[in-house]
Coordinates of C-alpha atoms (C1' of nucleotides) in Angstrom, one line a residue:
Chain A
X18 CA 0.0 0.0 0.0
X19 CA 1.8 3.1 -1.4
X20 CA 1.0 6.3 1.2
X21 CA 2.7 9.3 1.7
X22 CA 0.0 11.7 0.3
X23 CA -0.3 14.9 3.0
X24 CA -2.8 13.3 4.8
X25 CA -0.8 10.8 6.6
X26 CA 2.1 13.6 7.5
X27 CA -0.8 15.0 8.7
X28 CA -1.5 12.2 11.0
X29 CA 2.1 12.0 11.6
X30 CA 2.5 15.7 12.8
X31 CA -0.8 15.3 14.6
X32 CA 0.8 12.6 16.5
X33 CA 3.9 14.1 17.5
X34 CA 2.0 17.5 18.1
X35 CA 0.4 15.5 20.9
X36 CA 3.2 14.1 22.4
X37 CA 4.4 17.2 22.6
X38 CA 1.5 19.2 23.9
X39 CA 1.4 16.5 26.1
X40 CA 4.5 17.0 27.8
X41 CA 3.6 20.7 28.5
X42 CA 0.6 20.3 29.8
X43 CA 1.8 17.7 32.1
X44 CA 5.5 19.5 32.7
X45 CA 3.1 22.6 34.1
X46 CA 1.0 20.7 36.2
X47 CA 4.4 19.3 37.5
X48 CA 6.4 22.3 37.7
X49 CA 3.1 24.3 39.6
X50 CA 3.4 21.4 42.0
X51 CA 6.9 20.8 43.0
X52 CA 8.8 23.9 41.4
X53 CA 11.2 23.9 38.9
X54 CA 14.0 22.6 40.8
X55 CA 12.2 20.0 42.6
X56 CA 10.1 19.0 39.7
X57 CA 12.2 15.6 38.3
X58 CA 12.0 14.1 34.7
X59 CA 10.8 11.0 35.4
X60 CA 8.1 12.8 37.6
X61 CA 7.1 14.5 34.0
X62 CA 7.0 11.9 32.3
X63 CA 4.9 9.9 34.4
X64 CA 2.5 12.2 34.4
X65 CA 2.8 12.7 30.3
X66 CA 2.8 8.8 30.2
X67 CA 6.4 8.8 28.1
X68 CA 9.0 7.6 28.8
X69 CA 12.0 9.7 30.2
X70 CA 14.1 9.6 26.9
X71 CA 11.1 10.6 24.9
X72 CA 11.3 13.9 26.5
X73 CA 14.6 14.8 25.0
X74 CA 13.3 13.8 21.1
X75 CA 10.7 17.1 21.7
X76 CA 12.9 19.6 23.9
X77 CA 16.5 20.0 24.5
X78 CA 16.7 20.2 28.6
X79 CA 14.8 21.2 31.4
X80 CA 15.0 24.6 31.4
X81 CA 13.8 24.1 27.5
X82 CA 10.2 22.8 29.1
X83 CA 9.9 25.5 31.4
X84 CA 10.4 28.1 28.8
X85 CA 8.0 26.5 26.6
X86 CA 5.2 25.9 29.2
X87 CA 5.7 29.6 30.2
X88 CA 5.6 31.0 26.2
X89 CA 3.0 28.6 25.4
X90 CA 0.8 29.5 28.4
X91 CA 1.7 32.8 28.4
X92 CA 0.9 33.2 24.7
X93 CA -2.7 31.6 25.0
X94 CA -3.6 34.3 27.4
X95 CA -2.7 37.1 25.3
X96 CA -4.7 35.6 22.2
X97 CA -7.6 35.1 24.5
X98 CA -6.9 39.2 26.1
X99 CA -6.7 40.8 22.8
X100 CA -10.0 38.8 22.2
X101 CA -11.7 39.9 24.6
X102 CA -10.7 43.1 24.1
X103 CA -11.7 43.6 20.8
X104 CA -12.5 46.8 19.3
X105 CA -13.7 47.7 23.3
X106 CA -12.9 51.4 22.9
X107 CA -13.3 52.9 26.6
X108 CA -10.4 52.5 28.6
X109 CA -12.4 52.3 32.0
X110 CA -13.8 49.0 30.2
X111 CA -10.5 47.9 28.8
X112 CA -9.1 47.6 32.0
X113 CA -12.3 46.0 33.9
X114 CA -11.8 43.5 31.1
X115 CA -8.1 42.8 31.6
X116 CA -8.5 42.6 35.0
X117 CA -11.2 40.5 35.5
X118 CA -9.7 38.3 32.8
X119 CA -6.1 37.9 34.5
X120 CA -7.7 37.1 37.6
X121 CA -9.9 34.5 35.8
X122 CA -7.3 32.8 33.7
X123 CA -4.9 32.2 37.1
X124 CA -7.9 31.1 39.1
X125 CA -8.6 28.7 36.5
X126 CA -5.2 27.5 35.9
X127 CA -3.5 27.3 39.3
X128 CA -0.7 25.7 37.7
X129 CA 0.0 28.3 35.2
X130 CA -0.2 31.1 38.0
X131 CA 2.7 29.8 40.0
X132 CA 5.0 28.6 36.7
X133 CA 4.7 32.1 35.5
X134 CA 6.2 33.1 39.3
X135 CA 8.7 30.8 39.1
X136 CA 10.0 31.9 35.4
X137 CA 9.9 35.2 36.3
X138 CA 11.6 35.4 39.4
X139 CA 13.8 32.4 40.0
X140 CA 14.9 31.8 36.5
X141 CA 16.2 34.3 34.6
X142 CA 18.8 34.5 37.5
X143 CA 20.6 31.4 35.9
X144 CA 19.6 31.5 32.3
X145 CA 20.2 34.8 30.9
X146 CA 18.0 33.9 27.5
X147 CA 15.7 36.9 27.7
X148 CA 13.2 35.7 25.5
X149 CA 10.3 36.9 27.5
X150 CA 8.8 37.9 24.7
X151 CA 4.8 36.7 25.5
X152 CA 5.2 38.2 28.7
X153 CA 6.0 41.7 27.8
X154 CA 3.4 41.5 25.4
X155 CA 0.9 40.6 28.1
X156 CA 1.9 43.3 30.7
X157 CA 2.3 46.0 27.7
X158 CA -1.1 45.4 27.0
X159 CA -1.6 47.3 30.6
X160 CA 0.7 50.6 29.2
X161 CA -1.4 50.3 26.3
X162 CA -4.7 50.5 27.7
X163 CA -3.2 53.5 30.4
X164 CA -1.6 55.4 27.0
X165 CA -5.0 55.3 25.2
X166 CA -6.8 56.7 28.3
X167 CA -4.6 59.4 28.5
X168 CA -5.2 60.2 25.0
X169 CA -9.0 60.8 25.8
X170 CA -8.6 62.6 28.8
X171 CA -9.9 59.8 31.5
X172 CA -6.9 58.8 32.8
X173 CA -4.4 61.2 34.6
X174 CA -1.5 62.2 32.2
X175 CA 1.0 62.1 34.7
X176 CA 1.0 58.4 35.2
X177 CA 4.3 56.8 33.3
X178 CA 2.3 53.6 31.9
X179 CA 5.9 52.1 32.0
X180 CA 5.5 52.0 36.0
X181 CA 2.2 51.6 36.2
X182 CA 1.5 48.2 33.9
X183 CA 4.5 47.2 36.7
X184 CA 2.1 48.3 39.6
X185 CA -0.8 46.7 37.9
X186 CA 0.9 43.5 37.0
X187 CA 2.2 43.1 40.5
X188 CA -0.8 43.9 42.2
X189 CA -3.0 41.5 40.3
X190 CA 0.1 38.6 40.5
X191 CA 0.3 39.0 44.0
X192 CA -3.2 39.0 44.7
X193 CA -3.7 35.6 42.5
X194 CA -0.5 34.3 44.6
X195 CA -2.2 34.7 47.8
X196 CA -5.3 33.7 46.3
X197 CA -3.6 30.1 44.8
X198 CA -1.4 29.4 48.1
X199 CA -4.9 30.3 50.0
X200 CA -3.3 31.6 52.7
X201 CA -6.3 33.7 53.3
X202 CA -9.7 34.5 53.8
X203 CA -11.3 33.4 50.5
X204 CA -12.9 36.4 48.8
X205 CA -14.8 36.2 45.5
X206 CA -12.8 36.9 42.2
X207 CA -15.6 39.8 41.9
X208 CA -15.2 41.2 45.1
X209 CA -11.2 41.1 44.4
X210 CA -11.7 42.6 41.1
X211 CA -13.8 45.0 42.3
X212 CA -11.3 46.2 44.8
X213 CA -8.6 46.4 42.8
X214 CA -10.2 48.2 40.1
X215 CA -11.2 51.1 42.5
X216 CA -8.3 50.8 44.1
X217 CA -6.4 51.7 40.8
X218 CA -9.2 54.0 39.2
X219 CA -10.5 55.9 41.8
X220 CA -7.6 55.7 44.5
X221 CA -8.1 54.9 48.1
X222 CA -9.2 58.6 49.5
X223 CA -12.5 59.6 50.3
X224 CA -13.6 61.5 47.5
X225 CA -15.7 64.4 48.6
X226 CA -17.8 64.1 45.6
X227 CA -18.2 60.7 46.0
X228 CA -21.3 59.0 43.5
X229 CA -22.3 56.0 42.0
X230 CA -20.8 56.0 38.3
Chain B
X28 CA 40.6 28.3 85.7
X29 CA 37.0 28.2 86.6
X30 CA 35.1 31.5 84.5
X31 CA 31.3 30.8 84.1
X32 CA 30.0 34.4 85.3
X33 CA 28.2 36.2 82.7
X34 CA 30.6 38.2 81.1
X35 CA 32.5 34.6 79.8
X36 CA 28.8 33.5 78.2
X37 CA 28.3 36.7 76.9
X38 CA 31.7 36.3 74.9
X39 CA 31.1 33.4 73.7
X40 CA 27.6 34.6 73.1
X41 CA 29.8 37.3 70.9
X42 CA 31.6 35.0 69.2
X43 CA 29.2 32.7 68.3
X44 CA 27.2 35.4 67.4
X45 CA 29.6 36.6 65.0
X46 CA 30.0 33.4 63.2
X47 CA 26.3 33.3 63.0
X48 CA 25.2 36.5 61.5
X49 CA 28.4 35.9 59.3
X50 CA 27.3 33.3 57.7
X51 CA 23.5 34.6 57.6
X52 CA 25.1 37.6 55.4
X53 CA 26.8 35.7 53.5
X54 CA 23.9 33.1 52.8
X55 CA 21.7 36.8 52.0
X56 CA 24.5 37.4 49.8
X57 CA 24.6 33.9 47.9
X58 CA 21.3 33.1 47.5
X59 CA 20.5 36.3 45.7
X60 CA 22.8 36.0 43.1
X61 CA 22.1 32.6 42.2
X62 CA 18.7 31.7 43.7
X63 CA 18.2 29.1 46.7
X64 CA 18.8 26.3 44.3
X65 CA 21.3 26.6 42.7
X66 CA 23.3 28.0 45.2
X67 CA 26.3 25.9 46.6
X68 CA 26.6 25.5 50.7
X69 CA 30.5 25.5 50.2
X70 CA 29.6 29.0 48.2
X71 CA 28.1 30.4 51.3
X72 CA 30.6 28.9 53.5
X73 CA 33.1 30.8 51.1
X74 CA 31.9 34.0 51.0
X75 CA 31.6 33.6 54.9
X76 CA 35.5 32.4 55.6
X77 CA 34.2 29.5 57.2
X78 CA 34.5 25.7 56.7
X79 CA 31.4 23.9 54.7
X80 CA 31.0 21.5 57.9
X81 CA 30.8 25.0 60.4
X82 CA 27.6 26.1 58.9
X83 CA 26.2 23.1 60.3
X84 CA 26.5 23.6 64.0
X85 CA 24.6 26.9 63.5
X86 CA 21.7 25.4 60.9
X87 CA 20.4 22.8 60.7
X88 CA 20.3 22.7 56.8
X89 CA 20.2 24.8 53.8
X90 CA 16.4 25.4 54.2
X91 CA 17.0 26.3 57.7
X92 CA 19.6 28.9 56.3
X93 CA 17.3 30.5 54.1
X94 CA 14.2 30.8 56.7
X95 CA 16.9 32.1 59.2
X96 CA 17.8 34.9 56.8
X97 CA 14.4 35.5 55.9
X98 CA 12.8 35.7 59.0
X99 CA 16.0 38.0 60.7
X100 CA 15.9 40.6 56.8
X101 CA 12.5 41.5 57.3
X102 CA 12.8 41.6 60.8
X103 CA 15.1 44.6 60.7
X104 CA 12.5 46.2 57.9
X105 CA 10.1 45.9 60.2
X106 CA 11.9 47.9 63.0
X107 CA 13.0 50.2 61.0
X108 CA 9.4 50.5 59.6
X109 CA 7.5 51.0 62.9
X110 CA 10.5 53.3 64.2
X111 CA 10.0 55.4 60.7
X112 CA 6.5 55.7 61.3
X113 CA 6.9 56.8 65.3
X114 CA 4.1 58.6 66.1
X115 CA 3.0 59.8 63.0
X116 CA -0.9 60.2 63.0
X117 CA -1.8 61.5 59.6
X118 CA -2.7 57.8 57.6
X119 CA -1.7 59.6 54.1
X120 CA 2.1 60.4 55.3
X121 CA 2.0 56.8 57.0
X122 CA 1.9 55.2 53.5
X123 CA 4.0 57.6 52.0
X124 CA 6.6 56.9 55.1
X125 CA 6.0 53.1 54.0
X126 CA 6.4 53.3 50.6
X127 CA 9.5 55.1 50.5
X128 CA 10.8 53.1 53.3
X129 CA 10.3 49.8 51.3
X130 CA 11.6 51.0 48.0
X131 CA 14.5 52.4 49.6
X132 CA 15.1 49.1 51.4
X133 CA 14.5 47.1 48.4
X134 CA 17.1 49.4 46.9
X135 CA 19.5 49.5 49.6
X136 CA 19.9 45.8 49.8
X137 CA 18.9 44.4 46.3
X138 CA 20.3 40.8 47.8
X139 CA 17.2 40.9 50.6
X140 CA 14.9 42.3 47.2
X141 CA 15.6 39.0 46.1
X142 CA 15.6 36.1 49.2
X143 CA 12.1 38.1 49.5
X144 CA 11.1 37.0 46.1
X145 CA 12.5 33.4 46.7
X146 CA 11.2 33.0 49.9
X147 CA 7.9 33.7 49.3
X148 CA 7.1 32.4 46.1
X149 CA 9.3 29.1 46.1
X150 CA 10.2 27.6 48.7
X151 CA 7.3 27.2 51.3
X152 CA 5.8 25.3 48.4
X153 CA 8.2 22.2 48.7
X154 CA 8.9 22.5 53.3
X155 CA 5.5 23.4 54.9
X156 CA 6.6 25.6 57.1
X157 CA 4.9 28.6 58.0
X158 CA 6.7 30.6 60.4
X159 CA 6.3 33.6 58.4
X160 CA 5.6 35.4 61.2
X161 CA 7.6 38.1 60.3
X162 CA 6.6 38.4 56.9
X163 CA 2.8 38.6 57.9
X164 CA 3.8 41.0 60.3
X165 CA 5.3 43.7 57.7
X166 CA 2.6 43.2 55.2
X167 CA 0.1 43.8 58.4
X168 CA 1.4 47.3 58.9
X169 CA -0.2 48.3 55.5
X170 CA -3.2 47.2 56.4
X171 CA -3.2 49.1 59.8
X172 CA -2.5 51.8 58.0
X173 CA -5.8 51.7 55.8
X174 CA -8.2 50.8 58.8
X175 CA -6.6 53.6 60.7
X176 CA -7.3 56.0 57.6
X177 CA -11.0 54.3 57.2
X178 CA -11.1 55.5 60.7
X179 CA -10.4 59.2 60.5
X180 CA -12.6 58.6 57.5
X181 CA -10.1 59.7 54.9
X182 CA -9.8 56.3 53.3
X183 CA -12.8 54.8 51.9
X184 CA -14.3 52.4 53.8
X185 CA -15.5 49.6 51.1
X186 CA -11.4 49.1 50.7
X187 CA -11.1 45.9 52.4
X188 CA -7.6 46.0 54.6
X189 CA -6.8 42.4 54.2
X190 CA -7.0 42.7 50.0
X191 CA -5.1 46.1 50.0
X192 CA -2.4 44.8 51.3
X193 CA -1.6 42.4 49.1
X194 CA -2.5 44.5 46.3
X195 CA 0.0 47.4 47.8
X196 CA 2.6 45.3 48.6
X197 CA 2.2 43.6 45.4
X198 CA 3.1 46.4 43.3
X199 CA 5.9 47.7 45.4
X200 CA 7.4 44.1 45.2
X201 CA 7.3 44.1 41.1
X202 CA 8.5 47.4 40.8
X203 CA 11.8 47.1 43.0
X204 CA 11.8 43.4 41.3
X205 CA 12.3 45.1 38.0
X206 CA 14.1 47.7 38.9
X207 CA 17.4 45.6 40.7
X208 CA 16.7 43.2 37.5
X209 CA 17.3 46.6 35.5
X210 CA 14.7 45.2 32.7
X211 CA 13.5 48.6 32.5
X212 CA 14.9 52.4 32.1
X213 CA 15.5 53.7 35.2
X214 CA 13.3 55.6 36.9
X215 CA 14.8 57.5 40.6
X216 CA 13.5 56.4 43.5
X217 CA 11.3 59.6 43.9
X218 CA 9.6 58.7 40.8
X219 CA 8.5 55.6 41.5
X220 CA 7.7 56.3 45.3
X221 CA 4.9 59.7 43.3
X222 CA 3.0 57.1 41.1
X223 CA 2.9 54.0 43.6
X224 CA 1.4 57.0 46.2
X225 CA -0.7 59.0 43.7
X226 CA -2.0 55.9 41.7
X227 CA -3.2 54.4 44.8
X228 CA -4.5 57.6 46.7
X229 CA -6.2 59.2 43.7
X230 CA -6.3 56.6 41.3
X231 CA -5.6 56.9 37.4
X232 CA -8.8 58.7 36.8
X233 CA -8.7 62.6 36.2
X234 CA -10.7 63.7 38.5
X235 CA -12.8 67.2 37.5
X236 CA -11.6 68.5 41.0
X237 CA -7.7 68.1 40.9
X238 CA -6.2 71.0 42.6
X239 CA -2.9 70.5 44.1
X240 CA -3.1 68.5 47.6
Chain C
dA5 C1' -0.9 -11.8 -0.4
dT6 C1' 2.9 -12.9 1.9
dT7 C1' 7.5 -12.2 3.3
dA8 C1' 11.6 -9.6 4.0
dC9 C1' 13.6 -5.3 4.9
dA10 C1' 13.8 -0.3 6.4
dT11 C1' 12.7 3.5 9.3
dG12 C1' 12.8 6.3 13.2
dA13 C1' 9.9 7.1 17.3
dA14 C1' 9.9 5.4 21.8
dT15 C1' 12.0 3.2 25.6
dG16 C1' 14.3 3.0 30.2
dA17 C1' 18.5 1.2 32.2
dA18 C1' 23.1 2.9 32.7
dT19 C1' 26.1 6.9 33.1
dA20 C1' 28.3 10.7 34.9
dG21 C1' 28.3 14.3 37.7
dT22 C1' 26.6 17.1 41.4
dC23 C1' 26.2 18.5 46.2
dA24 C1' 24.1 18.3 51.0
dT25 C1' 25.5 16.4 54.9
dT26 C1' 28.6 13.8 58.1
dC27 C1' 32.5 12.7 60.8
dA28 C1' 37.2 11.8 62.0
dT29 C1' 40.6 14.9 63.2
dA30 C1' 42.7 19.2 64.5
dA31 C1' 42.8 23.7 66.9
dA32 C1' 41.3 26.8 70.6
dA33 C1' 39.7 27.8 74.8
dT34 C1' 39.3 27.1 79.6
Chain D
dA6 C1' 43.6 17.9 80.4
dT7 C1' 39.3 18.4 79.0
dT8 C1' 35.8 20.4 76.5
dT9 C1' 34.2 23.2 72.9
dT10 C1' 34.5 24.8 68.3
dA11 C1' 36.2 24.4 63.6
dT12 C1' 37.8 21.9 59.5
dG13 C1' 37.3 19.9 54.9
dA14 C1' 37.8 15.4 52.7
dA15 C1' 34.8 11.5 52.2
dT16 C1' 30.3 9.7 51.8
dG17 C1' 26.1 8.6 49.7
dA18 C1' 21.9 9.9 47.7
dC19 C1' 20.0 11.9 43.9
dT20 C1' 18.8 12.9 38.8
dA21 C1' 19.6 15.1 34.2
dT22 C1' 20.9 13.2 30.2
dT23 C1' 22.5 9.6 26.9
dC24 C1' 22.3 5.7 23.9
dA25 C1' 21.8 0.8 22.7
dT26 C1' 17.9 -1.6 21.8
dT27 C1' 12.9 -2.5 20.7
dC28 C1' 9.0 -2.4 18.0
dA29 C1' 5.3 -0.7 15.3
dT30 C1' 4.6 0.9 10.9
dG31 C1' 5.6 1.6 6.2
dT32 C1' 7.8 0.0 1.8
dA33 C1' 9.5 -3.4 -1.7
dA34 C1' 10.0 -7.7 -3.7
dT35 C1' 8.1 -11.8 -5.2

DNA sequence: ATTACATGAATGAATAGTCATTCATAAAAT
DNA sequence: ATTTTATGAATGACTATTCATTCATGTAAT
């Protein structure tokens, strides 16, 4: 049986695709788990149900995983922000939307939440590849949203969006941190969005002209 | 030659004392350049003049070294912190005396910056041990702050304390993150310390009533 | 249709190296 | 002389990575 017509390289690639796909999603679950320096191999792929060596045929080392799972991951939340997004053209929006969409995303993928601590604060340290690239895409989304405000008039010009889409990030990270570790109280994800947006829009003082909307 | 009487203990107290917070430095020193990890106990023991077996009689491992210079780092900030703060009574200048504080702490001693980071977002996920008492203890002073402002009714009361602190100390912790990482053009102290304060007092939003303090 | 050969993805045991920790010994102190 | 403190080489456990081998699948020959 002759067969090499597109559809079986199709199958093919389909097959390795999964393999790899599965190793990230298992490497994340693992690394969210145990940390990167805890995390083993094996303990991969166990969970990917491969073998160790099998590992090596789709990424080059360890640190290679962790710096796909984090792009990867990373990536898919960007795709899904600028979705949601979409041709929103109020900034107040814009930034209910990012917000309430970061904190959704990490609620609902634990895992991802803590790999994207780990990458950012642990690693770089040893590997100076700064190919970060998905990440500063996702936090200059933030600058974006404070520039455009600026340019209608909402939002204060005096704010450098540089610093604040650091603030912002930081704020919402270290809210979902708590949040994962539950080391507190639980609060809703609306009553934590909520606070953080007024936090950040309206500021914490008493306003004297203080009315709904 | 029989000595036991205070002065004798209080040598040795010295001594060991020295040797201790010797090594503690050190450790601080170590483990932020190359995160807890990867860093070597003979590097510490170098960097502290000391034999690897020594560090031993004062911890009782690496993750006991760590913890130790965790819990005794932000144990100082926190001194310094409540002995900044004094008496002061106005809630606004109390966050302003806080902010500034941290950043210039953060700044000061980029190799704390750093353990903080490790610490708190690495390591207690492998040994369960929560004896972050001091940690809690920092992060609390923020939220005194706020229900002290609710109080005087300059701070709004739907803030909830136990959320803005996490959110505040969140965004102090990226920006002096990024800043000893140098990722980003460098903004002076000052400047960061105005926008962390006037983002989270005022907000972002232009108000129609912004007259100068 | 059946058999023989080729391919390369997948395997997992073995390798090779790394370090945290220990401990026999030495130095200092009393 | 005895006890306390310090040393650093040796130990032993641990794991990322490799690589010789397997095996399922595809191809060619008859």
């Amino acid at each position: 049986m002759i067969s090499l017509f597109p559809f079986d390289l199709f199958i093919l690639a389909m097959k390795a695709e999964n393999k790899h796909s599965k190793i990230i999603s298992a490497a994340t679950k693992v690394f969210a788990k145990k940390g990167f320096f805890t995390a083993r191999i094996s303990d991969i792929a166990k969970e990917a149900k491969v073998a160790d060596g099998t590992i090596y045929l789709y990424f080059n080392n360890k640190y290679d995983i962790l710096l796909s799972v984090f792009e990867e991951e990373v990536g898919k939340i960007v795709t899904k922000t600028e979705k949601l997004l979409g041709d929103e053209e109020d900034p107040k929006k814009m930034l209910e939307i990012y917000t309430t969409q970061h904190l959704m995303a990490m609620k609902k993928n634990k895992n991802l939440a803590e790999v994207i601590q780990i990458e950012l604060r642990q690693t770089n340290k040893v590997i100076k590849d700064y190919r970060n690239n998905k990440f500063n895409e996702y936090i200059g989304i933030i600058a974006n949203i404070i520039k455009k405000g600026q340019q209608t008039g909402i939002y204060k010009s005096n704010i450098k969006p540089d610093i604040a889409k650091r603030v912002y990030f930081g704020a919402l990270d270290e809210v979902s941190r708590v949040w994962n570790a539950s080391l507190e109280t639980h609060y809703t994800l609306e009553e934590i969005s909520d606070q953080v947006l007024s936090m950040f829009l309206a500021g914490i003082l008493q306003q004297p002209d203080d009315s709904p909307e």
